[in-house]
Coordinates of C-alpha atoms and ligand atoms in Angstrom, one line a residue:
M1 CA 5.3 -26.0 6.7
S2 CA 3.4 -24.4 9.4
M3 CA 3.0 -21.7 11.7
N4 CA 4.9 -23.5 14.2
L5 CA 8.1 -22.0 12.7
V6 CA 6.8 -18.9 13.8
N7 CA 7.6 -17.4 17.4
R8 CA 4.5 -18.2 19.0
T9 CA 4.0 -14.9 21.1
L10 CA 3.7 -13.3 17.7
V11 CA 1.0 -15.5 16.5
K12 CA -2.3 -14.2 17.8
N13 CA -5.8 -15.7 17.4
A14 CA -7.4 -12.6 18.9
G15 CA -8.3 -9.0 17.9
H16 CA -7.2 -6.2 20.1
I17 CA -9.4 -3.5 22.0
A18 CA -8.7 -1.0 24.7
G19 CA -5.4 -3.0 25.5
E20 CA -7.2 -6.5 25.5
W21 CA -6.8 -9.5 23.3
C22 CA -10.4 -10.5 22.6
Q23 CA -12.7 -12.9 20.6
A24 CA -15.6 -11.9 18.8
D25 CA -18.8 -11.2 20.9
S26 CA -20.6 -14.1 18.7
G27 CA -17.4 -16.4 19.1
A28 CA -17.5 -16.6 15.3
T29 CA -14.0 -16.9 13.7
I30 CA -12.6 -16.7 10.3
A31 CA -10.2 -19.2 8.8
V32 CA -6.9 -17.9 7.2
Y33 CA -5.1 -19.9 4.4
N34 CA -1.5 -20.4 3.1
P35 CA -2.2 -19.5 -0.6
A36 CA 1.0 -21.5 -1.8
T37 CA -0.5 -24.8 -0.6
G38 CA -4.1 -24.2 0.3
E39 CA -3.4 -25.3 4.1
P40 CA -5.5 -23.8 6.9
L41 CA -2.9 -21.7 8.9
G42 CA -5.4 -20.7 11.8
Q43 CA -8.1 -18.5 12.9
V44 CA -9.1 -15.1 13.8
P45 CA -12.1 -13.6 15.5
D46 CA -15.0 -12.6 13.0
M47 CA -15.7 -9.2 14.9
G48 CA -18.6 -7.0 13.7
V49 CA -20.5 -3.9 14.8
I50 CA -20.4 -4.3 18.3
E51 CA -16.8 -4.8 18.6
T52 CA -16.0 -2.0 16.1
R53 CA -18.0 0.5 18.4
A54 CA -16.0 -0.7 21.3
A55 CA -12.6 -0.1 19.6
I56 CA -14.0 3.4 18.6
D57 CA -14.8 3.9 22.5
A58 CA -11.4 2.7 23.4
A59 CA -9.7 4.9 20.9
S60 CA -11.6 8.2 21.9
Q61 CA -11.0 7.3 25.5
A62 CA -7.2 6.9 25.0
L63 CA -7.0 10.1 22.8
A64 CA -6.7 12.7 25.5
G65 CA -3.7 10.9 27.4
W66 CA -1.8 10.2 24.1
S67 CA -2.1 13.5 22.3
A68 CA -1.0 15.1 25.8
L69 CA 2.4 13.2 25.5
A70 CA 5.3 15.3 24.5
P71 CA 6.2 14.4 20.9
K72 CA 9.5 13.1 22.1
E73 CA 7.9 10.7 24.6
R74 CA 5.8 9.4 21.7
A75 CA 8.8 9.1 19.6
R76 CA 10.5 7.0 22.2
L77 CA 7.5 4.5 22.0
L78 CA 7.5 4.4 18.5
R79 CA 11.2 3.8 18.4
A80 CA 10.9 0.9 20.9
W81 CA 8.0 -0.6 18.7
Y82 CA 10.5 -0.2 15.6
D83 CA 13.5 -2.0 17.3
L84 CA 11.2 -4.9 18.4
I85 CA 10.1 -5.3 14.8
I86 CA 13.6 -5.4 13.4
E87 CA 14.5 -7.8 16.5
H88 CA 11.6 -10.0 15.1
K89 CA 12.2 -9.5 11.4
E90 CA 12.7 -13.0 10.5
D91 CA 9.5 -14.2 11.9
L92 CA 7.4 -11.5 10.8
A93 CA 8.6 -12.1 7.3
L94 CA 7.8 -16.1 7.7
L95 CA 4.3 -15.3 9.0
M96 CA 3.8 -12.9 6.1
T97 CA 5.1 -15.4 3.3
L98 CA 3.0 -18.1 5.2
E99 CA -0.5 -16.0 4.8
Q100 CA 0.3 -13.8 1.8
G101 CA 2.3 -16.1 -0.5
K102 CA 5.5 -13.7 -1.4
P103 CA 8.8 -14.9 -1.3
L104 CA 10.9 -14.6 1.8
F105 CA 13.2 -12.2 0.3
E106 CA 10.2 -9.7 -0.5
T107 CA 8.7 -10.2 3.0
R108 CA 12.2 -9.5 4.6
G109 CA 12.0 -6.2 2.5
E110 CA 8.5 -5.6 3.6
V111 CA 9.2 -5.9 7.2
M112 CA 12.1 -3.3 6.9
Y113 CA 10.1 -1.2 4.4
G114 CA 7.2 -1.1 6.9
A115 CA 9.5 -0.6 9.8
S116 CA 11.1 2.4 8.1
Y117 CA 7.9 4.5 8.4
I118 CA 7.9 4.0 12.2
E119 CA 11.5 5.1 12.6
W120 CA 10.7 8.0 10.1
Y121 CA 7.7 9.2 11.9
A122 CA 9.3 8.7 15.3
E123 CA 11.6 11.4 14.3
E124 CA 9.2 13.4 12.1
G125 CA 6.6 14.0 15.1
K126 CA 8.9 16.3 16.5
R127 CA 9.0 18.5 13.7
A128 CA 5.3 19.5 13.4
Y129 CA 5.9 23.1 13.0
G130 CA 3.4 25.9 13.3
K131 CA 4.0 29.3 11.6
V132 CA 3.7 33.0 12.5
F133 CA 2.1 35.5 9.9
A134 CA 3.1 39.0 9.2
A135 CA -0.3 40.8 10.9
P136 CA -2.5 42.8 8.6
T137 CA -2.6 45.4 11.3
A138 CA -0.5 46.5 14.0
D139 CA -2.8 45.7 17.1
K140 CA -2.8 42.0 15.7
R141 CA -0.6 39.0 15.9
A142 CA -1.3 35.8 13.6
L143 CA 0.0 32.3 14.1
S144 CA -1.1 28.8 13.6
I145 CA -0.5 25.6 15.2
Q146 CA -0.5 21.9 14.4
Q147 CA -2.8 19.5 16.3
P148 CA -3.8 15.9 16.0
I149 CA -7.0 15.4 14.1
G150 CA -8.4 13.0 16.7
V151 CA -9.3 9.5 16.3
V152 CA -8.4 7.9 13.1
A153 CA -9.9 4.6 11.0
A154 CA -7.4 2.6 8.8
I155 CA -8.6 -0.1 6.4
T156 CA -5.9 -1.9 4.6
P157 CA -5.4 -4.5 1.8
W158 CA -3.6 -7.9 1.8
N159 CA -1.0 -7.2 -0.7
F160 CA 1.4 -5.5 1.6
P161 CA 0.1 -7.1 5.0
N162 CA 2.6 -5.0 7.1
A163 CA 3.5 -1.9 5.4
M164 CA 0.2 -0.7 4.4
I165 CA -0.6 -1.0 8.2
T166 CA 2.4 1.0 9.4
R167 CA 2.5 3.5 6.9
K168 CA -0.7 4.7 8.6
I169 CA -0.2 4.0 12.3
A170 CA 3.1 5.6 12.5
P171 CA 2.1 9.0 11.2
A172 CA -1.0 8.9 13.2
L173 CA 0.8 8.1 16.7
A174 CA 3.4 10.3 15.8
A175 CA 1.1 13.3 15.4
G176 CA -0.9 12.4 18.5
C177 CA -4.0 10.7 17.2
T178 CA -5.2 7.2 18.3
I179 CA -6.3 4.7 15.8
V180 CA -8.7 1.8 14.9
V181 CA -7.4 -0.6 12.3
K182 CA -9.2 -3.3 10.0
P183 CA -6.9 -5.3 8.1
S184 CA -7.8 -7.5 5.4
E185 CA -9.1 -10.9 6.4
E186 CA -7.0 -12.5 4.1
T187 CA -3.8 -11.3 6.0
P188 CA -4.8 -10.7 9.8
F189 CA -1.8 -12.4 11.2
S190 CA 0.8 -10.1 10.0
A191 CA -1.5 -7.0 11.4
L192 CA -1.9 -8.9 14.8
A193 CA 1.9 -9.6 15.3
L194 CA 2.7 -5.8 14.6
M195 CA 0.1 -5.2 17.3
A196 CA 1.7 -7.7 19.7
L197 CA 5.0 -5.9 19.3
A198 CA 3.3 -2.3 19.8
E199 CA 2.0 -3.6 23.2
Q200 CA 5.5 -5.1 24.2
A201 CA 7.0 -1.7 23.0
G202 CA 4.6 -0.1 25.8
I203 CA 2.3 1.8 23.5
P204 CA -0.6 2.6 25.9
A205 CA -3.9 0.8 26.0
G206 CA -6.6 1.9 23.4
V207 CA -4.0 3.8 21.3
I208 CA -3.9 1.1 18.6
N209 CA -7.0 -1.2 18.3
M210 CA -7.3 -3.9 15.9
I211 CA -10.8 -5.3 14.5
T212 CA -10.5 -8.5 12.4
S213 CA -13.7 -9.2 10.6
S214 CA -15.0 -10.8 7.6
Q215 CA -17.8 -8.1 7.4
A216 CA -15.8 -5.2 5.9
A217 CA -18.8 -3.5 4.7
A218 CA -20.7 -3.4 8.2
V219 CA -17.5 -2.7 9.9
G220 CA -16.8 0.1 7.4
R221 CA -20.2 1.5 7.8
V222 CA -19.6 1.9 11.6
L223 CA -16.3 3.4 11.0
T224 CA -17.6 6.1 8.6
D225 CA -20.7 6.8 10.3
D226 CA -19.3 7.5 13.6
S227 CA -18.5 11.2 14.1
R228 CA -15.8 10.9 16.6
I229 CA -13.5 9.1 13.7
R230 CA -12.2 12.4 12.2
K231 CA -10.2 10.8 9.6
L232 CA -10.3 7.8 7.6
S233 CA -7.2 6.2 5.8
F234 CA -7.9 3.5 3.3
T235 CA -5.9 1.7 1.0
G236 CA -7.5 -0.8 -1.4
S237 CA -9.4 -0.9 -4.6
T238 CA -10.8 2.3 -6.2
R239 CA -14.2 0.5 -5.9
V240 CA -14.4 0.2 -2.3
G241 CA -12.7 3.7 -1.8
K242 CA -15.4 5.4 -3.7
L243 CA -17.8 4.0 -1.4
L244 CA -16.0 5.0 1.5
Y245 CA -15.6 8.6 0.1
A246 CA -19.4 8.8 -0.3
Q247 CA -20.0 7.3 3.1
S248 CA -17.6 9.6 4.8
A249 CA -19.6 12.8 3.6
E250 CA -22.3 12.7 6.2
T251 CA -19.7 13.4 9.1
V252 CA -17.3 15.3 6.7
K253 CA -14.2 13.3 7.4
K254 CA -10.6 14.1 6.3
L255 CA -9.6 11.1 3.9
S256 CA -6.6 9.5 2.7
L257 CA -7.4 7.3 -0.1
E258 CA -4.7 5.0 -1.7
L259 CA -6.5 3.3 -4.5
G260 CA -5.8 1.3 -7.6
G261 CA -3.5 2.2 -10.4
N262 CA -2.7 1.3 -14.1
A263 CA 0.9 2.3 -14.3
P264 CA 2.4 2.9 -17.6
F265 CA 6.2 1.8 -18.0
I266 CA 7.5 3.8 -21.1
V267 CA 10.7 2.4 -22.9
F268 CA 12.0 5.2 -25.2
D269 CA 14.4 4.2 -28.1
D270 CA 17.4 6.2 -26.3
A271 CA 16.7 4.1 -23.2
D272 CA 19.6 1.8 -21.3
L273 CA 18.1 -1.4 -22.6
D274 CA 19.7 -3.5 -19.8
A275 CA 18.3 -1.1 -17.1
A276 CA 15.0 -1.1 -18.6
V277 CA 14.6 -4.7 -18.7
A278 CA 15.6 -4.9 -15.2
G279 CA 13.3 -2.1 -14.1
A280 CA 10.4 -3.8 -16.1
V281 CA 11.0 -7.0 -14.4
I282 CA 11.1 -5.8 -10.9
S283 CA 8.2 -3.4 -11.3
K284 CA 6.0 -6.0 -13.1
F285 CA 6.7 -9.2 -11.2
R286 CA 7.3 -8.5 -7.5
N287 CA 4.7 -9.6 -5.3
A288 CA 3.4 -11.8 -8.3
G289 CA 2.4 -8.5 -9.9
Q290 CA 0.2 -7.6 -7.0
T291 CA 1.1 -4.1 -6.2
C292 CA -0.7 -0.8 -6.9
V293 CA 2.4 0.5 -8.5
C294 CA 3.0 -2.5 -10.6
A295 CA 3.5 -1.5 -14.1
N296 CA 0.3 -2.6 -15.9
R297 CA 1.3 -1.5 -19.4
I298 CA 4.6 -1.6 -20.7
L299 CA 4.9 0.7 -23.9
V300 CA 8.0 0.3 -26.1
Q301 CA 9.0 2.8 -28.9
D302 CA 9.4 1.0 -32.2
G303 CA 13.1 1.5 -32.5
I304 CA 13.7 -0.6 -29.5
H305 CA 10.6 -2.9 -29.2
D306 CA 11.8 -6.3 -30.8
A307 CA 15.0 -5.8 -28.9
F308 CA 13.4 -5.2 -25.8
V309 CA 11.0 -8.0 -26.0
A310 CA 13.6 -10.4 -26.6
R311 CA 15.7 -9.5 -23.7
F312 CA 12.7 -9.0 -21.3
K313 CA 11.4 -12.6 -22.4
A314 CA 14.7 -14.0 -21.4
A315 CA 14.7 -12.1 -18.1
V316 CA 11.2 -13.4 -17.3
E317 CA 11.8 -17.0 -18.2
Q318 CA 14.7 -16.8 -15.4
L319 CA 12.1 -16.1 -12.7
V320 CA 11.5 -19.1 -10.6
V321 CA 7.8 -19.8 -9.5
G322 CA 7.2 -21.6 -6.4
N323 CA 6.6 -21.8 -2.5
G324 CA 7.8 -18.5 -1.1
L325 CA 9.4 -20.5 1.8
N326 CA 12.0 -21.7 -0.7
D327 CA 14.9 -19.5 -1.2
A328 CA 15.3 -20.0 -5.0
T329 CA 11.8 -18.8 -5.4
T330 CA 11.2 -15.2 -7.1
L331 CA 7.6 -15.7 -7.9
G332 CA 5.0 -16.8 -5.5
P333 CA 1.3 -17.6 -5.8
V334 CA -1.6 -15.0 -6.0
I335 CA -3.7 -14.3 -3.3
N336 CA -6.9 -16.5 -4.0
Q337 CA -9.0 -18.5 -6.3
A338 CA -11.1 -15.3 -7.5
A339 CA -7.6 -13.6 -8.2
I340 CA -6.1 -16.2 -10.4
D341 CA -9.4 -16.8 -12.3
K342 CA -9.6 -13.1 -13.2
I343 CA -6.0 -13.1 -14.4
A344 CA -6.4 -16.2 -16.7
G345 CA -9.6 -14.7 -18.1
M346 CA -7.7 -11.4 -18.8
V347 CA -5.0 -13.3 -20.7
D348 CA -7.7 -15.2 -22.8
T349 CA -9.7 -12.1 -23.7
A350 CA -6.6 -10.2 -24.6
Q351 CA -5.7 -13.0 -26.9
S352 CA -9.3 -13.0 -28.4
Q353 CA -8.8 -9.3 -29.1
G354 CA -5.5 -9.8 -30.9
A355 CA -2.7 -9.9 -28.6
S356 CA 0.2 -12.3 -29.2
L357 CA 1.6 -14.6 -26.2
V358 CA 5.5 -14.5 -26.0
T359 CA 5.7 -16.7 -22.8
G360 CA 3.6 -18.1 -20.0
G361 CA 0.0 -17.7 -20.7
Q362 CA -1.6 -20.3 -18.3
R363 CA -1.8 -21.5 -14.7
H364 CA 1.4 -22.9 -13.4
E365 CA 1.8 -26.6 -12.0
A366 CA 3.3 -25.4 -8.7
G367 CA -0.1 -25.1 -7.3
A368 CA -3.7 -24.0 -7.7
L369 CA -3.0 -20.2 -7.1
F370 CA 0.2 -20.1 -9.3
F371 CA 0.3 -18.2 -12.8
A372 CA 3.0 -18.5 -15.0
P373 CA 4.9 -15.4 -15.7
T374 CA 3.2 -14.0 -19.0
I375 CA 4.2 -11.5 -21.8
L376 CA 1.9 -10.4 -24.5
T377 CA 2.7 -8.4 -27.3
G378 CA 0.7 -6.6 -29.9
V379 CA -1.5 -5.1 -27.1
T380 CA -3.6 -1.7 -27.9
Q381 CA -5.0 0.5 -25.6
Q382 CA -8.4 -0.1 -26.5
M383 CA -8.0 -3.8 -25.2
D384 CA -9.4 -4.5 -21.8
I385 CA -6.2 -5.8 -20.6
A386 CA -4.8 -2.1 -20.9
R387 CA -7.8 -0.5 -19.2
Q388 CA -8.0 -2.5 -16.2
E389 CA -5.7 -3.2 -13.3
I390 CA -4.2 -6.7 -13.9
F391 CA -2.9 -7.6 -10.4
G392 CA -1.1 -10.7 -11.6
P393 CA 2.2 -11.8 -13.2
V394 CA 1.3 -10.7 -16.8
A395 CA 3.1 -8.0 -18.9
P396 CA 1.2 -6.3 -21.7
I397 CA 3.4 -4.7 -24.2
I398 CA 2.2 -1.7 -26.4
R399 CA 4.2 -0.4 -29.2
F400 CA 4.4 3.3 -30.1
K401 CA 5.9 5.8 -32.5
D402 CA 6.6 9.0 -30.3
D403 CA 6.8 11.0 -27.3
A404 CA 3.2 12.6 -27.9
E405 CA 1.7 8.9 -28.7
A406 CA 3.1 7.7 -25.5
I407 CA 2.0 10.3 -23.2
N408 CA -1.5 10.3 -24.6
I409 CA -1.5 6.5 -24.1
A410 CA -0.2 6.7 -20.6
N411 CA -2.8 9.2 -19.5
D412 CA -5.8 7.5 -21.2
T413 CA -7.0 6.0 -17.9
P414 CA -8.9 7.2 -14.8
Y415 CA -6.0 6.1 -12.7
G416 CA -3.1 8.2 -11.7
L417 CA -0.9 6.4 -9.3
A418 CA 2.6 5.4 -10.6
A419 CA 4.3 5.9 -13.9
Y420 CA 7.6 4.8 -15.0
F421 CA 9.7 5.9 -18.3
Y422 CA 13.4 5.1 -19.3
T423 CA 15.4 7.6 -21.5
E424 CA 18.8 8.8 -21.3
S425 CA 17.8 12.2 -22.6
H426 CA 17.6 15.0 -20.2
S427 CA 15.1 17.2 -22.0
R428 CA 12.9 14.1 -22.4
I429 CA 13.1 13.4 -18.8
W430 CA 11.7 17.0 -18.0
K431 CA 9.0 17.1 -20.6
V432 CA 7.7 13.7 -20.1
A433 CA 7.8 13.6 -16.2
E434 CA 6.0 17.0 -16.3
A435 CA 3.3 15.6 -18.9
L436 CA 2.3 12.4 -17.0
E437 CA -0.9 12.9 -15.0
Y438 CA 0.3 10.7 -12.0
G439 CA 1.3 11.4 -8.4
M440 CA 4.6 9.4 -8.7
V441 CA 7.0 9.0 -11.7
G442 CA 10.0 6.7 -11.5
I443 CA 12.5 7.8 -14.1
N444 CA 15.2 5.3 -15.1
E445 CA 14.0 3.5 -11.9
G446 CA 11.4 0.7 -11.4
I447 CA 11.0 0.8 -7.6
L448 CA 10.1 4.2 -6.2
S449 CA 8.6 4.0 -2.7
N450 CA 10.2 4.8 0.6
E451 CA 9.4 6.6 3.8
I452 CA 11.0 9.8 2.8
A453 CA 9.1 10.5 -0.1
P454 CA 5.4 11.5 -0.6
F455 CA 3.6 8.2 -1.7
G456 CA -0.1 8.7 -3.4
G457 CA -2.2 9.2 -6.5
V458 CA -3.9 11.5 -8.4
K459 CA -7.5 11.4 -10.3
E460 CA -9.3 7.9 -9.2
S461 CA -6.0 6.6 -7.7
G462 CA -6.9 8.7 -4.6
Q463 CA -5.8 11.6 -2.6
G464 CA -3.5 12.3 0.3
R465 CA 0.1 11.4 0.7
E466 CA 1.8 8.5 2.9
G467 CA 5.7 9.1 4.0
S468 CA 7.5 12.3 4.1
S469 CA 6.4 15.4 6.1
Q470 CA 3.2 15.5 4.2
G471 CA 2.2 12.3 5.4
L472 CA 2.2 13.6 9.0
E473 CA 0.5 16.8 7.9
D474 CA -2.4 14.2 6.6
Y475 CA -3.1 13.7 10.3
M476 CA -3.1 16.9 12.0
E477 CA -5.3 19.9 11.7
T478 CA -4.1 23.6 11.4
K479 CA -5.6 25.8 14.0
Y480 CA -5.2 29.5 13.6
L481 CA -4.9 31.8 16.5
C482 CA -5.6 35.4 16.1
M483 CA -4.5 37.7 18.8
G484 CA -5.9 41.2 19.0
G485 CA -5.5 44.2 21.4
I486 CA -1.8 44.4 21.2
R487 CA -0.7 47.7 22.3
Ligands
LIG1 P1 -10.3 -4.1 -1.4 O1 -11.1 -5.2 -1.8 O2 -10.8 -2.7 -1.8 O3 -10.1 -4.3 0.1 C1 -9.2 -3.5 1.1 C2 -9.8 -3.6 2.1 O4 -11.0 -2.9 2.4 C3 -9.7 -4.7 2.9 O5 -9.5 -4.7 4.2 C4 -11.2 -5.1 2.7 O6 -11.5 -6.2 3.7 C5 -11.9 -4.1 2.9 N1 -13.3 -3.7 2.3 C6 -13.6 -4.3 1.4 N2 -14.9 -3.9 1.1 C7 -15.1 -3.0 1.9 C8 -16.4 -2.0 2.2 N3 -17.6 -2.3 1.6 N4 -16.4 -1.1 3.1 C9 -15.2 -1.2 4.1 N5 -14.1 -1.9 3.5 C10 -13.9 -2.8 2.8 O7 -8.6 -4.2 -2.1 P2 -7.9 -5.4 -2.2 O8 -8.4 -6.4 -3.2 O9 -7.7 -6.0 -0.7 O10 -6.6 -4.8 -2.5 C11 -5.9 -4.5 -3.8 C12 -6.3 -3.1 -4.3 O11 -5.6 -2.1 -3.3 C13 -5.8 -2.8 -5.6 O12 -6.6 -2.2 -6.4 C14 -4.6 -1.9 -5.2 O13 -4.1 -1.3 -6.3 C15 -5.1 -1.2 -4.0 N6 -3.8 -0.8 -3.2 C16 -3.5 0.4 -3.4 C17 -2.4 1.0 -3.0 C18 -1.8 2.5 -2.9 O14 -1.1 2.8 -2.0 N7 -2.5 3.3 -3.6 C19 -1.5 0.1 -1.9 C20 -1.8 -1.2 -2.1 C21 -3.1 -1.8 -2.8 P3 -11.5 -7.7 3.4 O15 -10.2 -7.9 2.6 O16 -11.6 -8.4 4.8 O17 -12.7 -7.9 2.5

């Protein structure tokens, strides 16, 4: 299976700066591989400091024209982009399965999910309201207006190669900002295909610029040091997020940081067991466990523990491991060798620390980057596997006695992105939801992200929100106008 399956106009082997498709000045390239087979898929330019500066120049020059357009006009262009994405949904999904590995049903879902942000912000951009305040004295009037923050930089990860980009570009453009995007070097083709469709939609030159690079640290440094970039939106690991936070201090940039998580998935004794099992499977195993909101620890109350484990095991053993291009596949590979080695090491360490293997536990014969879906029981909050982000198809189960213990374990982490719990008690729903120190809580629900809701974390999982009206506000500044001398 190769890239020949994809509509060739969507396969771009170039970055995009100031409306031009371009190579690295050095001529260097990065090879991109299919994680399911190890096959090389193609190459993209390995750009660096010079090209990043050129992209910032382009975005700066395009800012005045783009921000001066009426929101309705920007909305028309965003909507045209959305329509083209929907038209090319199958090709975008195929391209993403080839470079990222997740099964086609999931990449089709991501294309729709990613596009939903463009549709939403095409509309929401028209609703950037100011305020008129009750003035403190009779001769004054006080109001505020919302204005685009300026040129934005976006750095995105490989686990959602489409949606993590649209979640940033769509609100930025709707607000009137221009942008420089650096996608992950693992999955640049999905990003460049979106760029090609944005160009086709008529979004003007310089409004979106895309840099492909293997020199993330150097490119990140240029983006954070340049005072023309007024906002940085980053999705990725907490480690890199902290670095970028520190680097952004010098120019006091506004930041959106969508970082790592350690999501607890709590099943109380009174839960609907079938719903909890289905929710745990989808939350834990979609994208082979490589989502920032994946259940990382499954906490199950004493009374329901053994019944849950038995049903969960049966459901997990139904997962079909294989190449994401096969229709039957429900679990694809992980992204690269370092990822699978880390996952295998975590499972071994957990067992050496006292966890018991229920199913899986080793690499899968489907290929070098496939790991068998795994369940571990007897896990405690002290074990390494309960404290680190697993980012793989491994479900550690922790047994607990009562609500207070579950909440203590759940909150015992520096992360605070997503949490989930299952119960039929409405008192418990309120008490537990309020006690969890997380930015998002799924209640009897294993999937919570969509364009209408504010997605984001607290504590070391980041700051800022993507989606909803808050996602637009994050790309705007409030300007207060004080009018005096009113007689
Ligand atoms: P990562 O290593 O932090 O990489 C994310 C992005 O940052 C990539 O584009 C990467 O480039 C770039 N990067 C790496 N080092 C950099 C540096 N020193 N300066 C500037 N940019 C740098 O994370 P990942 O492994 O790709 O993604 C997985 C992580 O993302 C997980 O922790 C996951 O929880 C998190 N995530 C969070 C959310 C959320 O919404 N909270 C959503 C998805 C993922 P290269 O890839 O080219 O090296």
